C-alpha cells in the first residue's frame, strides 16, 4: 500500500504520511508518559519508571500482536505478579479496559481526521473540532480490541464532520505500524487503571496491603 501511494502520488504523499505518523507517535508517547506516568505517581503513589519497567514485556506483546484482547492474559499475569494487583481487581478492570479504554485509538482518530481534512483542503471550525473529540472518544469506547478496527470506527468520526470516508485510503498503508503502538498504549492504560484502583481500595480498607515476607 505504501509503494502504491508513492508510485501514484510521488514523494509528497509519503512526506505527508511521514509527518502524520510523527504527530500520532508523539501524541501517544506524551500521553503515555505524562498522563499515565503522572496518574501512577499522584494516585497510586508509585514510581512511574518502575511501573513502565515492570510492564514493559506486556507492551512488547501488545506491540507485536496489535490486539488488546490477545495481550490480555499476559497483561493480567504481569499485573498480578509484578504490579501486585489483586486478582479480583485485575480480572474486572483489565478485561473491561480492553473493551472500552482505547485512548490510543481516540488520539489516532482525532489526528487522522484533521490530516484527512487538510488533504481535502477543508478547514474545520471549532464546533467541528469539538465534535471530532466527542465522536472519537465515543467511537474508541465501542472499538473492539482487534487489529485494524480503529479505521472502521474512523469512518464514523469522518462522517460526523462531513468528510469523505474515502480519505481513509490515504492512511491505510501506514496504519498497521501505528496500530501496534497505540495497542501498547491502550494496554498500559488498563494496567495503570488497575494499579490506581488497587491503591484506592487499600485506602478504603477493602483490601489489605501485602505483608513483607520474613525469612526464617
GROMACS .gro file of C-alpha atoms in nm:
model
  216
    1UNK     CA    1   0.000   0.000   0.000
    2UNK     CA    2   0.286   0.236   0.078
    3UNK     CA    3   0.452   0.150  -0.254
    4UNK     CA    4   0.127   0.219  -0.438
    5UNK     CA    5   0.092   0.558  -0.269
    6UNK     CA    6   0.448   0.655  -0.362
    7UNK     CA    7   0.409   0.531  -0.718
    8UNK     CA    8   0.079   0.708  -0.781
    9UNK     CA    9   0.125   1.029  -0.580
   10UNK     CA   10   0.501   1.071  -0.552
   11UNK     CA   11   0.724   1.155  -0.259
   12UNK     CA   12   0.496   1.437  -0.146
   13UNK     CA   13   0.245   1.174  -0.036
   14UNK     CA   14   0.498   0.978   0.167
   15UNK     CA   15   0.627   1.301   0.321
   16UNK     CA   16   0.275   1.394   0.431
   17UNK     CA   17   0.216   1.046   0.570
   18UNK     CA   18   0.550   1.063   0.750
   19UNK     CA   19   0.451   1.386   0.921
   20UNK     CA   20   0.119   1.230   1.015
   21UNK     CA   21   0.299   0.931   1.168
   22UNK     CA   22   0.532   1.156   1.366
   23UNK     CA   23   0.241   1.356   1.511
   24UNK     CA   24   0.049   1.043   1.613
   25UNK     CA   25   0.355   0.877   1.767
   26UNK     CA   26   0.450   1.194   1.960
   27UNK     CA   27   0.094   1.227   2.090
   28UNK     CA   28   0.092   0.863   2.202
   29UNK     CA   29   0.432   0.892   2.373
   30UNK     CA   30   0.334   1.215   2.552
   31UNK     CA   31   0.003   1.063   2.661
   32UNK     CA   32   0.176   0.753   2.796
   33UNK     CA   33   0.450   0.933   2.986
   34UNK     CA   34   0.263   1.241   3.104
   35UNK     CA   35  -0.091   1.111   3.159
   36UNK     CA   36  -0.023   0.756   3.273
   37UNK     CA   37   0.302   0.844   3.449
   38UNK     CA   38   0.152   1.133   3.644
   39UNK     CA   39  -0.159   0.938   3.747
   40UNK     CA   40   0.058   0.650   3.868
   41UNK     CA   41   0.267   0.892   4.072
   42UNK     CA   42  -0.021   1.102   4.208
   43UNK     CA   43  -0.296   0.849   4.268
   44UNK     CA   44  -0.110   0.521   4.312
   45UNK     CA   45   0.193   0.672   4.486
   46UNK     CA   46   0.429   0.456   4.280
   47UNK     CA   47   0.739   0.526   4.078
   48UNK     CA   48   0.629   0.559   3.711
   49UNK     CA   49   0.968   0.437   3.590
   50UNK     CA   50   0.934   0.118   3.794
   51UNK     CA   51   0.579   0.073   3.663
   52UNK     CA   52   0.683   0.104   3.299
   53UNK     CA   53   0.983  -0.122   3.354
   54UNK     CA   54   0.771  -0.395   3.517
   55UNK     CA   55   0.507  -0.370   3.246
   56UNK     CA   56   0.747  -0.347   2.951
   57UNK     CA   57   0.712  -0.712   2.848
   58UNK     CA   58   0.337  -0.668   2.808
   59UNK     CA   59   0.391  -0.358   2.596
   60UNK     CA   60   0.614  -0.564   2.367
   61UNK     CA   61   0.347  -0.833   2.331
   62UNK     CA   62   0.083  -0.569   2.261
   63UNK     CA   63   0.311  -0.407   2.001
   64UNK     CA   64   0.368  -0.735   1.823
   65UNK     CA   65   0.008  -0.862   1.828
   66UNK     CA   66  -0.169  -0.529   1.776
   67UNK     CA   67  -0.460  -0.668   1.976
   68UNK     CA   68  -0.564  -0.574   2.328
   69UNK     CA   69  -0.768  -0.892   2.359
   70UNK     CA   70  -0.478  -1.117   2.257
   71UNK     CA   71  -0.250  -0.939   2.506
   72UNK     CA   72  -0.500  -0.959   2.793
   73UNK     CA   73  -0.381  -1.290   2.950
   74UNK     CA   74  -0.020  -1.171   2.961
   75UNK     CA   75  -0.127  -0.828   3.086
   76UNK     CA   76  -0.328  -0.973   3.373
   77UNK     CA   77  -0.049  -1.214   3.468
   78UNK     CA   78   0.213  -0.939   3.484
   79UNK     CA   79  -0.023  -0.703   3.669
   80UNK     CA   80  -0.085  -0.965   3.937
   81UNK     CA   81   0.276  -1.086   3.969
   82UNK     CA   82   0.483  -0.771   3.923
   83UNK     CA   83   0.244  -0.482   3.985
   84UNK     CA   84   0.083  -0.658   4.285
   85UNK     CA   85  -0.272  -0.603   4.162
   86UNK     CA   86  -0.513  -0.842   4.341
   87UNK     CA   87  -0.672  -1.098   4.112
   88UNK     CA   88  -1.033  -0.978   4.167
   89UNK     CA   89  -0.939  -0.622   4.062
   90UNK     CA   90  -0.725  -0.737   3.771
   91UNK     CA   91  -0.998  -0.974   3.650
   92UNK     CA   92  -1.251  -0.690   3.643
   93UNK     CA   93  -1.058  -0.376   3.545
   94UNK     CA   94  -0.830  -0.508   3.271
   95UNK     CA   95  -1.088  -0.701   3.064
   96UNK     CA   96  -1.320  -0.401   3.091
   97UNK     CA   97  -1.038  -0.169   2.985
   98UNK     CA   98  -0.954  -0.392   2.689
   99UNK     CA   99  -1.306  -0.316   2.562
  100UNK     CA  100  -1.371   0.049   2.647
  101UNK     CA  101  -1.034   0.208   2.730
  102UNK     CA  102  -0.891   0.289   2.386
  103UNK     CA  103  -0.702   0.613   2.446
  104UNK     CA  104  -0.453   0.545   2.168
  105UNK     CA  105  -0.733   0.483   1.919
  106UNK     CA  106  -0.907   0.807   2.015
  107UNK     CA  107  -0.583   1.001   1.967
  108UNK     CA  108  -0.526   0.844   1.626
  109UNK     CA  109  -0.880   0.918   1.511
  110UNK     CA  110  -0.853   1.283   1.611
  111UNK     CA  111  -0.521   1.335   1.435
  112UNK     CA  112  -0.633   1.133   1.132
  113UNK     CA  113  -0.949   1.342   1.093
  114UNK     CA  114  -0.753   1.667   1.090
  115UNK     CA  115  -0.498   1.516   0.850
  116UNK     CA  116  -0.768   1.399   0.608
  117UNK     CA  117  -0.938   1.739   0.630
  118UNK     CA  118  -0.611   1.904   0.528
  119UNK     CA  119  -0.568   1.658   0.241
  120UNK     CA  120  -0.908   1.763   0.104
  121UNK     CA  121  -0.848   2.131   0.178
  122UNK     CA  122  -1.126   2.153   0.436
  123UNK     CA  123  -1.082   2.389   0.731
  124UNK     CA  124  -1.259   2.255   1.038
  125UNK     CA  125  -1.433   2.502   1.266
  126UNK     CA  126  -1.410   2.498   1.646
  127UNK     CA  127  -1.753   2.331   1.683
  128UNK     CA  128  -1.646   2.068   1.431
  129UNK     CA  129  -1.322   2.005   1.620
  130UNK     CA  130  -1.521   1.961   1.940
  131UNK     CA  131  -1.746   1.719   1.754
  132UNK     CA  132  -1.436   1.526   1.642
  133UNK     CA  133  -1.317   1.500   2.003
  134UNK     CA  134  -1.657   1.380   2.126
  135UNK     CA  135  -1.711   1.134   1.841
  136UNK     CA  136  -1.356   0.997   1.862
  137UNK     CA  137  -1.394   0.929   2.235
  138UNK     CA  138  -1.732   0.761   2.188
  139UNK     CA  139  -1.605   0.563   1.889
  140UNK     CA  140  -1.300   0.444   2.082
  141UNK     CA  141  -1.523   0.317   2.364
  142UNK     CA  142  -1.707   0.098   2.116
  143UNK     CA  143  -1.395  -0.024   1.938
  144UNK     CA  144  -1.315  -0.394   1.965
  145UNK     CA  145  -0.968  -0.497   2.075
  146UNK     CA  146  -0.866  -0.648   1.742
  147UNK     CA  147  -0.613  -0.527   1.482
  148UNK     CA  148  -0.719  -0.255   1.239
  149UNK     CA  149  -1.066  -0.192   1.379
  150UNK     CA  150  -0.978   0.171   1.457
  151UNK     CA  151  -1.002   0.255   1.088
  152UNK     CA  152  -1.357   0.122   1.075
  153UNK     CA  153  -1.462   0.347   1.361
  154UNK     CA  154  -1.275   0.636   1.198
  155UNK     CA  155  -1.539   0.635   0.925
  156UNK     CA  156  -1.799   0.741   1.183
  157UNK     CA  157  -1.576   1.024   1.303
  158UNK     CA  158  -1.526   1.149   0.946
  159UNK     CA  159  -1.898   1.140   0.875
  160UNK     CA  160  -1.967   1.348   1.186
  161UNK     CA  161  -1.787   1.644   1.025
  162UNK     CA  162  -1.893   1.568   0.666
  163UNK     CA  163  -1.553   1.448   0.545
  164UNK     CA  164  -1.532   1.180   0.274
  165UNK     CA  165  -1.478   0.830   0.412
  166UNK     CA  166  -1.258   0.761   0.110
  167UNK     CA  167  -0.992   0.971   0.284
  168UNK     CA  168  -0.912   0.668   0.499
  169UNK     CA  169  -0.728   0.526   0.198
  170UNK     CA  170  -0.460   0.795   0.241
  171UNK     CA  171  -0.352   0.650   0.578
  172UNK     CA  172  -0.441   0.286   0.521
  173UNK     CA  173  -0.089   0.185   0.419
  174UNK     CA  174   0.079   0.303   0.739
  175UNK     CA  175  -0.193   0.237   0.992
  176UNK     CA  176  -0.065  -0.110   1.081
  177UNK     CA  177   0.251   0.039   1.229
  178UNK     CA  178   0.054   0.296   1.428
  179UNK     CA  179  -0.194   0.029   1.536
  180UNK     CA  180   0.089  -0.162   1.702
  181UNK     CA  181   0.197   0.144   1.901
  182UNK     CA  182  -0.149   0.252   2.011
  183UNK     CA  183  -0.230  -0.103   2.125
  184UNK     CA  184   0.069  -0.087   2.358
  185UNK     CA  185  -0.062   0.246   2.488
  186UNK     CA  186  -0.413   0.109   2.540
  187UNK     CA  187  -0.285  -0.193   2.732
  188UNK     CA  188  -0.063   0.024   2.951
  189UNK     CA  189  -0.362   0.241   3.036
  190UNK     CA  190  -0.558  -0.064   3.151
  191UNK     CA  191  -0.276  -0.167   3.384
  192UNK     CA  192  -0.236   0.187   3.518
  193UNK     CA  193  -0.606   0.197   3.599
  194UNK     CA  194  -0.585  -0.140   3.776
  195UNK     CA  195  -0.294  -0.016   3.988
  196UNK     CA  196  -0.482   0.302   4.082
  197UNK     CA  197  -0.794   0.105   4.176
  198UNK     CA  198  -0.579  -0.123   4.390
  199UNK     CA  199  -0.433   0.167   4.586
  200UNK     CA  200  -0.776   0.328   4.623
  201UNK     CA  201  -0.922   0.008   4.762
  202UNK     CA  202  -0.633  -0.016   5.008
  203UNK     CA  203  -0.710   0.334   5.138
  204UNK     CA  204  -1.072   0.241   5.194
  205UNK     CA  205  -0.969  -0.078   5.372
  206UNK     CA  206  -1.138  -0.305   5.120
  207UNK     CA  207  -0.817  -0.500   5.063
  208UNK     CA  208  -0.516  -0.549   5.280
  209UNK     CA  209  -0.170  -0.437   5.178
  210UNK     CA  210   0.062  -0.737   5.135
  211UNK     CA  211   0.274  -0.805   5.440
  212UNK     CA  212   0.650  -0.820   5.388
  213UNK     CA  213   0.789  -1.170   5.383
  214UNK     CA  214   1.000  -1.264   5.683
  215UNK     CA  215   1.281  -1.508   5.623
  216UNK     CA  216   1.323  -1.777   5.886
   0.00000   0.00000   0.00000
